[in-house]
Tab-separated table of C-alpha atoms in Angstrom:
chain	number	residue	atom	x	y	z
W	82	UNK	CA	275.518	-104.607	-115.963
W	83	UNK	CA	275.865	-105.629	-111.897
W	84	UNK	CA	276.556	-109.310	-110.632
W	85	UNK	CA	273.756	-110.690	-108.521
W	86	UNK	CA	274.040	-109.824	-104.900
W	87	UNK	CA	271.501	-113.173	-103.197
W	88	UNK	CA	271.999	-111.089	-100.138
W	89	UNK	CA	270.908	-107.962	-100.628
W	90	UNK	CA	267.921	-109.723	-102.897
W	91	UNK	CA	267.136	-111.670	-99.945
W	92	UNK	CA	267.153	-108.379	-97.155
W	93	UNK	CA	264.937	-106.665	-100.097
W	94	UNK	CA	262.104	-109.487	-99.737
W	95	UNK	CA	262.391	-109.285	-95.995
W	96	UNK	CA	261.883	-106.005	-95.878
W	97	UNK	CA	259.003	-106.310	-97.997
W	98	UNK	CA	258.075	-108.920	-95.674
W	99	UNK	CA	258.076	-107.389	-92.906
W	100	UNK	CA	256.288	-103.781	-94.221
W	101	UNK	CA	253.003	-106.341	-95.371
W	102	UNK	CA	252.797	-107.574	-91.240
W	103	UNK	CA	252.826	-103.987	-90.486
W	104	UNK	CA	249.911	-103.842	-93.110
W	105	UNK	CA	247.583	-106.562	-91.943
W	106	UNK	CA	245.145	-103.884	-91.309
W	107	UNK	CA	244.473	-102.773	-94.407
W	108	UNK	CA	245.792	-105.921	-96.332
W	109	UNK	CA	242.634	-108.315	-97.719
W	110	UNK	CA	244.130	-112.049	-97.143
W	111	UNK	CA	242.014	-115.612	-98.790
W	112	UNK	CA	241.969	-118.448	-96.513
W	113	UNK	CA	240.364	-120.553	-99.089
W	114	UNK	CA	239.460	-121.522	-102.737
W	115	UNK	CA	235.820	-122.551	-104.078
W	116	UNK	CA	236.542	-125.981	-104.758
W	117	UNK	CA	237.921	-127.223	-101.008
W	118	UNK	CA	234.736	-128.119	-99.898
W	119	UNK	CA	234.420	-130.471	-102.284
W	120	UNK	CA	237.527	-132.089	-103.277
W	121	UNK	CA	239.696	-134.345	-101.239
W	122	UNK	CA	243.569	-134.781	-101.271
W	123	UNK	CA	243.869	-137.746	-102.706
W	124	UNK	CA	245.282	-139.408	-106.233
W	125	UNK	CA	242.765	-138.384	-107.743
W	126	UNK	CA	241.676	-134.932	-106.287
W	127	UNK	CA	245.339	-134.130	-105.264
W	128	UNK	CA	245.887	-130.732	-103.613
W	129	UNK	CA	248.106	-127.900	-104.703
W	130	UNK	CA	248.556	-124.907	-102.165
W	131	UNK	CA	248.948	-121.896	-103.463
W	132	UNK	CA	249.736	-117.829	-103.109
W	133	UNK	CA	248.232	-115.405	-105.479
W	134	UNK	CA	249.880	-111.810	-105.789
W	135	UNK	CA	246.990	-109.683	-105.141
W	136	UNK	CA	242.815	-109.746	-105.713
W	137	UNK	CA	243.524	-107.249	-108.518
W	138	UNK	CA	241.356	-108.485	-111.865
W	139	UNK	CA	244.248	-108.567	-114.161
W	140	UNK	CA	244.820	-112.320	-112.513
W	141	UNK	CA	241.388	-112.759	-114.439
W	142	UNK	CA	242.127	-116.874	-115.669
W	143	UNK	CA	242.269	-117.911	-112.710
W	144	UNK	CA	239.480	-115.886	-110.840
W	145	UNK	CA	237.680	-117.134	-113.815
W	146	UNK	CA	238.755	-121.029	-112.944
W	147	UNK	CA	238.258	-120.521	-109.181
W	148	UNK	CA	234.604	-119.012	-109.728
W	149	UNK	CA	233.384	-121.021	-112.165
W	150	UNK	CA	234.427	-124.441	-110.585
W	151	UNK	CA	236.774	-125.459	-112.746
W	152	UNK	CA	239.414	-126.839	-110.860
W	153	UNK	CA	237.057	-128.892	-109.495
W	154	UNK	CA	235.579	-130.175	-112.955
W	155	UNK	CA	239.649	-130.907	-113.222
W	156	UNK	CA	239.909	-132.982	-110.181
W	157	UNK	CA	242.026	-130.862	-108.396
W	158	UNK	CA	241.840	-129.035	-104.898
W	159	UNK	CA	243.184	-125.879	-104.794
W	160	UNK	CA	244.013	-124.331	-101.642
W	161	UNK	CA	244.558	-120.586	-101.500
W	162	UNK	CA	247.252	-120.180	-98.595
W	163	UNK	CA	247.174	-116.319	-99.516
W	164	UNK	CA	245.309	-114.419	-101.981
W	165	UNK	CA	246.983	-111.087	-101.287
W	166	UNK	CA	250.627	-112.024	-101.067
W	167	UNK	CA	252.471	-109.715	-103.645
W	168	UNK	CA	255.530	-108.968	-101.285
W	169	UNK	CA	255.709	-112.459	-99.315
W	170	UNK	CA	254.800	-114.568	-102.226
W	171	UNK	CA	258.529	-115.089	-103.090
W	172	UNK	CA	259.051	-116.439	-99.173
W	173	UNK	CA	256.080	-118.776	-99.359
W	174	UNK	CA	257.354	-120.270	-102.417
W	175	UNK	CA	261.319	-120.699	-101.319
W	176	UNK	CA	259.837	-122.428	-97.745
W	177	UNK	CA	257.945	-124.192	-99.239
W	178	UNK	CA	254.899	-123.077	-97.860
W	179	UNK	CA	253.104	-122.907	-101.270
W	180	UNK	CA	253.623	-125.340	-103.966
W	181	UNK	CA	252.445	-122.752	-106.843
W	182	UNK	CA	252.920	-118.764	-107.083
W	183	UNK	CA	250.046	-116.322	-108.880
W	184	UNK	CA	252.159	-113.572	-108.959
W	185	UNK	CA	254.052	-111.232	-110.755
W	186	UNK	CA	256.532	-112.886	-113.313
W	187	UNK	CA	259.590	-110.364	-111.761
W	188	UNK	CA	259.198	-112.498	-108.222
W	189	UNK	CA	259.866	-115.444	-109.961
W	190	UNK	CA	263.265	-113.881	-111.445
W	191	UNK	CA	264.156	-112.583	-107.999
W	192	UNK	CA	263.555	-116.277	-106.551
W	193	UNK	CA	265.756	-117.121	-109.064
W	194	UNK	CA	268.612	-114.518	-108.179
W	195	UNK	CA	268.302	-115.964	-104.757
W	196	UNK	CA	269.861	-119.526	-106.105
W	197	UNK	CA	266.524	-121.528	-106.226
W	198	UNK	CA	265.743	-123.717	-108.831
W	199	UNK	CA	262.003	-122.222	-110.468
W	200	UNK	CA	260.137	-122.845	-113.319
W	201	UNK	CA	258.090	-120.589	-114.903
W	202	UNK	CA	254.940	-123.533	-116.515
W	203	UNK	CA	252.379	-120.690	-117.856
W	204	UNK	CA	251.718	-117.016	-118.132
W	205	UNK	CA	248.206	-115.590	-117.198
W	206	UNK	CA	248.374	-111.979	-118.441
W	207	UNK	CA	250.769	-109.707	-120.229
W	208	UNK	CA	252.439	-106.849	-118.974
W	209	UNK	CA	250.703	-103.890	-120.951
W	210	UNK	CA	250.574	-99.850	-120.183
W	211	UNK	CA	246.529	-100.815	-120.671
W	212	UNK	CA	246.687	-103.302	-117.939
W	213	UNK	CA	246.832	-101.078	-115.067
W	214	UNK	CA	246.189	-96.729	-114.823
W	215	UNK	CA	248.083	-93.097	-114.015
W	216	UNK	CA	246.082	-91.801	-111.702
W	217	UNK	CA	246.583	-88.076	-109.876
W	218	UNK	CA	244.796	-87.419	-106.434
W	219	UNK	CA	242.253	-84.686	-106.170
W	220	UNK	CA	244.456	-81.590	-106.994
W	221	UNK	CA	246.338	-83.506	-109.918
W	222	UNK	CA	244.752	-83.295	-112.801
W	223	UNK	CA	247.036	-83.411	-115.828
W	224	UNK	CA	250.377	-85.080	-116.504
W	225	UNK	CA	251.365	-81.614	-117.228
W	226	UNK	CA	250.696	-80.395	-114.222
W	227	UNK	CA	253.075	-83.306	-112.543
W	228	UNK	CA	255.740	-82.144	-115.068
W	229	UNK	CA	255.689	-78.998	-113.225
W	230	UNK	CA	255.838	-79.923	-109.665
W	231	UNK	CA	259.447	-81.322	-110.597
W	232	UNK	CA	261.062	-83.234	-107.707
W	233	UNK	CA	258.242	-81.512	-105.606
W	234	UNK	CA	256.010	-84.750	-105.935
W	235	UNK	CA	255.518	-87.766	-104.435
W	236	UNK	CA	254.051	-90.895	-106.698
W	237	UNK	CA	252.703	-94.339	-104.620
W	238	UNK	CA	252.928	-97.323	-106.325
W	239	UNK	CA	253.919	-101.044	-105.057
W	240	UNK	CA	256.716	-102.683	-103.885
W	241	UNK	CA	259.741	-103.181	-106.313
W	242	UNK	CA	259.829	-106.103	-108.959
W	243	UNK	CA	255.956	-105.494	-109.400
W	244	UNK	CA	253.980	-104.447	-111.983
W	245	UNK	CA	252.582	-101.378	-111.196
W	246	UNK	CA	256.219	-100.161	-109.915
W	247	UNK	CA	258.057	-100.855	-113.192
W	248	UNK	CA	254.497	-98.684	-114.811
W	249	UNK	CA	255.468	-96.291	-112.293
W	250	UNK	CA	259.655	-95.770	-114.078
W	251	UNK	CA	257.967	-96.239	-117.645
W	252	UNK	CA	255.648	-93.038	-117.031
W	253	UNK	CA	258.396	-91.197	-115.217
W	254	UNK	CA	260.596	-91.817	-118.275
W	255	UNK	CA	258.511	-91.749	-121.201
W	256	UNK	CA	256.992	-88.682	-119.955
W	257	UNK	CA	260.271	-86.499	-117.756
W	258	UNK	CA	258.481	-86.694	-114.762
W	259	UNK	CA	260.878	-86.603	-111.593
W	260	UNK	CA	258.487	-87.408	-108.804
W	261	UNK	CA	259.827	-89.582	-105.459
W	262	UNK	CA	258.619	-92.585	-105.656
W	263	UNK	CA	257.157	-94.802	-102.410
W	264	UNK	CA	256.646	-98.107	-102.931
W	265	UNK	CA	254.550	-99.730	-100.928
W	266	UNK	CA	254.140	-103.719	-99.834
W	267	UNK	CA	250.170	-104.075	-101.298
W	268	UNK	CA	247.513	-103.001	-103.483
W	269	UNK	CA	245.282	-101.176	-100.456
W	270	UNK	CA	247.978	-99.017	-98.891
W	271	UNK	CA	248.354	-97.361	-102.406
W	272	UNK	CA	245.020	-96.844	-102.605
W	273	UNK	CA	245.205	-95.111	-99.504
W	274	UNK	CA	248.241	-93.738	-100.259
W	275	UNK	CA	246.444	-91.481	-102.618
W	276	UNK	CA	243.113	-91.201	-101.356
W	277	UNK	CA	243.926	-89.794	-98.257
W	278	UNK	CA	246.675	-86.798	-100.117
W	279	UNK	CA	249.981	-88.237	-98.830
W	280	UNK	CA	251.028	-89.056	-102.528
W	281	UNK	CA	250.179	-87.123	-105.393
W	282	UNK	CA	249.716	-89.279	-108.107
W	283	UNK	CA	250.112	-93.107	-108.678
W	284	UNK	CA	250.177	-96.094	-110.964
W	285	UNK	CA	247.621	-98.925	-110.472
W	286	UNK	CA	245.774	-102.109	-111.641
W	287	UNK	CA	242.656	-101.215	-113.214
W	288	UNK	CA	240.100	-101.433	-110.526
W	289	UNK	CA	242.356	-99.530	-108.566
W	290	UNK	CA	243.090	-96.671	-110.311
W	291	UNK	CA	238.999	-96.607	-110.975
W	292	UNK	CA	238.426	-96.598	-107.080
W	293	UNK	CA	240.177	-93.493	-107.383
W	294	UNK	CA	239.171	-92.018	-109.169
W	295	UNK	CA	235.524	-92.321	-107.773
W	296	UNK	CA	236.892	-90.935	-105.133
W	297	UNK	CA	238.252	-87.416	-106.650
W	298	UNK	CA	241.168	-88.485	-108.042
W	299	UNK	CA	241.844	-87.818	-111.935
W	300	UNK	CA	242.897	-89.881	-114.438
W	301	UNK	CA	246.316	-88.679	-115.977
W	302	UNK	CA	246.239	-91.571	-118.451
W	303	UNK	CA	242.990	-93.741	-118.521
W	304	UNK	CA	244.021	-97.020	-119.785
W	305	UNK	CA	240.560	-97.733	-121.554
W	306	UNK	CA	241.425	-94.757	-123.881
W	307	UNK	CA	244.988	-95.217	-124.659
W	308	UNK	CA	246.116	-95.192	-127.981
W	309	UNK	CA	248.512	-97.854	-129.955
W	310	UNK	CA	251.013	-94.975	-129.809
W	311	UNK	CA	250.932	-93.993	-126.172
W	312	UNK	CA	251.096	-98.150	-125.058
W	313	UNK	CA	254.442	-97.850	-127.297
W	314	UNK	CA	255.916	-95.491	-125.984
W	315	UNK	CA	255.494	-96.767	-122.277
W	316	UNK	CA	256.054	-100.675	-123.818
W	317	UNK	CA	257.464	-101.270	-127.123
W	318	UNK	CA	256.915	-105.042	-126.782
W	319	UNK	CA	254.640	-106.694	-124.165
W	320	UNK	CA	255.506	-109.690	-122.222
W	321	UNK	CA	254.422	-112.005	-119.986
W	322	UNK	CA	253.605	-110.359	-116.208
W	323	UNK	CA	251.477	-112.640	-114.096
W	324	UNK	CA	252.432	-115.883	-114.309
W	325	UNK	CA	252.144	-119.616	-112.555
W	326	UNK	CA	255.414	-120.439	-110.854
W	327	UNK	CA	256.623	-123.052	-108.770
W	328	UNK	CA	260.469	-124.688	-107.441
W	329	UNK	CA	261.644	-127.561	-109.897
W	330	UNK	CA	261.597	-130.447	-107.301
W	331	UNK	CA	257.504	-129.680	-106.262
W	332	UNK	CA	256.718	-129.321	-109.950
W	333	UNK	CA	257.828	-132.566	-110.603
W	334	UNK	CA	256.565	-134.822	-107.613
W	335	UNK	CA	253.286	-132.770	-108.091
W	336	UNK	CA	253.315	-133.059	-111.762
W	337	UNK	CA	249.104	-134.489	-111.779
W	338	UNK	CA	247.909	-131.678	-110.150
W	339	UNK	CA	250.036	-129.109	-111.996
W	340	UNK	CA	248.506	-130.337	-115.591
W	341	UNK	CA	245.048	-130.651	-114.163
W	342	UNK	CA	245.448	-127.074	-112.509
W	343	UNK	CA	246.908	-125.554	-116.110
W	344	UNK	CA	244.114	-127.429	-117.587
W	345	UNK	CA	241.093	-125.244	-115.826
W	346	UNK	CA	243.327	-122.340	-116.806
W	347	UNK	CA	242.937	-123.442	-120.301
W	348	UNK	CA	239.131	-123.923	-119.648
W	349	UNK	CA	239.140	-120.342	-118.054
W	350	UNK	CA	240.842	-119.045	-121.004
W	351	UNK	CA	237.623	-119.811	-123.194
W	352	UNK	CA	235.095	-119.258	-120.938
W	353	UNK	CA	236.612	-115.766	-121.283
W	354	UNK	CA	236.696	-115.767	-124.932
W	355	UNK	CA	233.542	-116.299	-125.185
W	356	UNK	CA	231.902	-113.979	-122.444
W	357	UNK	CA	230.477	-110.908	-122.317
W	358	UNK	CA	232.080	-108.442	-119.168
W	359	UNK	CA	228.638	-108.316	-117.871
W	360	UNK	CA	228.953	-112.422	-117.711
W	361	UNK	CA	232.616	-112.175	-116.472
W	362	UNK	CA	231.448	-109.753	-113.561
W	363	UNK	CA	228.474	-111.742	-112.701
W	364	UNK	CA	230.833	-114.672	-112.006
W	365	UNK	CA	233.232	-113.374	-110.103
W	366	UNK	CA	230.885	-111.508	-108.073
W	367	UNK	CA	230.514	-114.916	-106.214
W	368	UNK	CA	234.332	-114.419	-105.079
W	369	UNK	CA	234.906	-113.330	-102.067
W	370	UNK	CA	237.523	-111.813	-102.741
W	371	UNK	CA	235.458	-108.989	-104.168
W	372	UNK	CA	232.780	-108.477	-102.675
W	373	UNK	CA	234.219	-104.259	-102.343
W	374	UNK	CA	233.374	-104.528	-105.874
W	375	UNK	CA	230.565	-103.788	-107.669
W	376	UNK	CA	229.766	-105.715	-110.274
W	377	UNK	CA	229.248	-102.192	-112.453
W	378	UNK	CA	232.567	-101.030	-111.525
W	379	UNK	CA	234.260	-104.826	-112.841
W	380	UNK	CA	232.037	-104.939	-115.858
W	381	UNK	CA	233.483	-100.949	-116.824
W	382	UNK	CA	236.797	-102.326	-115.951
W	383	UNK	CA	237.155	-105.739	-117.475
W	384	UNK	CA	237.158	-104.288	-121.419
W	385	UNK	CA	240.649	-103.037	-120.467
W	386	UNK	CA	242.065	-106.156	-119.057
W	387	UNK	CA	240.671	-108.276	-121.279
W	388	UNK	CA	243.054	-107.064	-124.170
W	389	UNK	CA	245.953	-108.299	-122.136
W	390	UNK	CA	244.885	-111.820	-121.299
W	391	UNK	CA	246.359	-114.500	-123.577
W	392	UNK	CA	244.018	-115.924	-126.366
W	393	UNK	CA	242.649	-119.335	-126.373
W	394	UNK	CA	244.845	-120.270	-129.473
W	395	UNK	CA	248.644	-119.237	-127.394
W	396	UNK	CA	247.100	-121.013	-124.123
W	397	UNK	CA	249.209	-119.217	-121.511
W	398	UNK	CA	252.337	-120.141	-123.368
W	399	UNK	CA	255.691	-117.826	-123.262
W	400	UNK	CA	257.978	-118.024	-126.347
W	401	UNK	CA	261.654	-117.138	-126.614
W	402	UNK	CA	261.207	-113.560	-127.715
W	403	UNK	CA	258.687	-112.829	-125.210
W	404	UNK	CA	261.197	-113.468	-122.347
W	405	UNK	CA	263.427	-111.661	-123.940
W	406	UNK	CA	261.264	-108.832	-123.834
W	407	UNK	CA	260.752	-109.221	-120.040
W	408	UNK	CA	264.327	-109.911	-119.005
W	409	UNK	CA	264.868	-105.863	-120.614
W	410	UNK	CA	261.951	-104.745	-118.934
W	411	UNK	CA	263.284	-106.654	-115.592
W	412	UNK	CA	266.583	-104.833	-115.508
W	413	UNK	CA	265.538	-101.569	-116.559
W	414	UNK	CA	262.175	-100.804	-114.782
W	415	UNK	CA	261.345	-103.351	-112.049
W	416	UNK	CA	264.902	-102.575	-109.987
W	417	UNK	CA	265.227	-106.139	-108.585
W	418	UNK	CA	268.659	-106.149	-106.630
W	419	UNK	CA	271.899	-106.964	-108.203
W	420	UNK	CA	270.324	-108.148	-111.118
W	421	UNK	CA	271.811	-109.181	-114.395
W	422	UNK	CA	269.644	-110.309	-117.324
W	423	UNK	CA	272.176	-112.102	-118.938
W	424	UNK	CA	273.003	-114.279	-115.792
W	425	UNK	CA	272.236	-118.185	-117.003
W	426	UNK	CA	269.774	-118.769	-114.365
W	427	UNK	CA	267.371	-116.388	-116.029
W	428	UNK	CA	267.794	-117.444	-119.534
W	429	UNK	CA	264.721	-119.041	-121.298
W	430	UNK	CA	265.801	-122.743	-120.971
W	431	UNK	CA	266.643	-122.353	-117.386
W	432	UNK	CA	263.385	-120.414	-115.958
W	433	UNK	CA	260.496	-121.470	-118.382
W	434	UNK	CA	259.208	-125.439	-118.874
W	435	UNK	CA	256.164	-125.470	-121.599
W	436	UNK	CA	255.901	-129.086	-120.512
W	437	UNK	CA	253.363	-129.155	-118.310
W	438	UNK	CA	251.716	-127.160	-120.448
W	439	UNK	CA	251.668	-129.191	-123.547
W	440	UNK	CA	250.830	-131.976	-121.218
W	441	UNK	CA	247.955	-129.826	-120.042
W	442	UNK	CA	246.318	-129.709	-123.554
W	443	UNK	CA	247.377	-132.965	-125.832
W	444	UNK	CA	246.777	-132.376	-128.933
């Protein structure tokens, strides 16, 4: 395994950085959250600003909390500083321009690789092969056919330490394909990526990879008919993928508004138990955030996502075992720079604190 290299993490998330300004045309940024009209920032509305990776629907808790009011019915104010951030959500969080990170659970490892003290307090969805789709363009058809191109390919997908990149090495692998690989800084430049036949194929979040499809491309491996076997064979053992992260120091000093935020999670978390993906799409139609969206194209995506979200009963919590799982995925599919799972700043007691969560939901 390779020692941690800070600096070449560090030139990594510039880069990143700097390929999402070059974007800003095509990128779709929040300013705001539902609730800051209402609330104040005060002891007892206090205020937590925060980024959140992307406006895909696999962040579904929290686009559930935000739409349904629920951080308000918590008494907190929740200001969205970014709601597209998935390659400068690791700056925002080390300059402290956000005190909590939506995001992909990899950016909170490579915060960690950089030296900075993070806590992981709750995970929001788990990284499954059914979470997100294999999509070709409009003359790829069949994961076959890719096979054949050989290194005569190009696949899109989004920038390293994401998601839908690591999906990207797990279909490449599982299935021999030896494609080049761009990654790209967000969601809507792989979109176009494909749409407009620079890339071949691609590996996306679910509404994504169905905008693509609507648009000619072809399913090479729908996630809303995957089998048990196929989701194995990508990911023997899923693990937490978009969680709530924030630095040690700001967790602490904003310790009330961390519970009370976890705490609409929580509520979010059985509102969607207990909803329909009609009801889910009617709500977050009210986002805007979506308003690209139909709400028939959410309702025939949400069945898929809603297998990965955490239950009611586990509450957004990550066990041992679980980051375990992640730390193997980390090193060998998400390609974060110089990284070592074994390293003690990413072991479990280092990187993930349950305690705000238990204090979220006394029993």
């Amino acid at each position: 395994m390779t020692r941690i290299r800070p600096a070449r993490l560090r030139q990594g998330l510039a880069a990143a950085a700097a390929l999402v300004a070059m974007a800003t045309g095509l990128a779709a940024c929040g300013t705001g959250s539902s609730d800051s009209s209402s609330a104040t920032d005060t002891d007892a509305n206090p205020t937590l600003k925060i980024a959140v990776g992307s406006n895909a629907l696999n962040y579904l808790p929290y686009w559930v909390a935000q739409s349904d009011g629920l951080f308000a019915k918590h008494h907190v104010k929740v200001d969205v500083v970014n709601a597209n951030a998935l390659a400068v959500a690791p700056a925002l969080l080390t300059s402290g321009q956000v005190d909590l990170l939506v995001s992909a659970s990899g950016q909170s490892v490579a915060v960690a690789a950089t030296g900075k003290q993070v806590s992981i307090v709750a995970n929001l969805y788990d990284y499954s092969p059914r979470g997100g789709a294999f999509v070709g363009g409009s003359k790829v058809a069949s994961i076959k056919q890719l096979q054949g191109m050989g290194s005569n390919c190009t696949l899109v997908t989004t920038a390293k330490g994401t998601a839908t990149y690591a999906a990207a090495k797990q279909y490449m692998r599982a299935y021999d394909i030896h494609c080049k690989v761009s990654a790209l800084a967000t969601n809507a430049l792989t979109v176009a990526g494909i749409t407009s036949g620079q890339a071949d194929a691609g590996t996306f979040a679910a509404a994504d990879g169905a905008a693509v499809v609507a648009k000619g491309g072809h399913y090479l491996q729908n996630p809303a008919t995957m089998t048990d076997a196929e989701a194995k064979k990508l990911v023997p053992a899923p693990f937490p993928a978009l969680t709530v992260t924030g630095l040690k120091p700001t967790l602490k000093s904003k310790s009330q508004a961390v519970e009370r935020f976890l705490a609409a999670i929580d509520d979010a978390f059985r509102t969607i138990s207990s909803s329909t993906p009609e009801d889910l799409a009617k709500s977050l139609s009210r986002l805007p955030y979506f308003t690209g969206v139909s709400r028939d194209a959410m309702t025939r995506t949400l069945p898929v996502i809603l297998k990965a979200v955490p239950t009611p009963a586990s509450g957004g919590e990550i066990t041992e075992a679980a980051w375990k799982a992640a730390l193997t995925s980390y090193y060998k599919d998400f390609d974060l720079p110089g990284f070592d799972p074994s390293a003690p700043q990413f072991a479990y007691s280092k990187m993930i604190d349950m305690s705000y969560l238990k204090a979220a939901h006394p029993q």
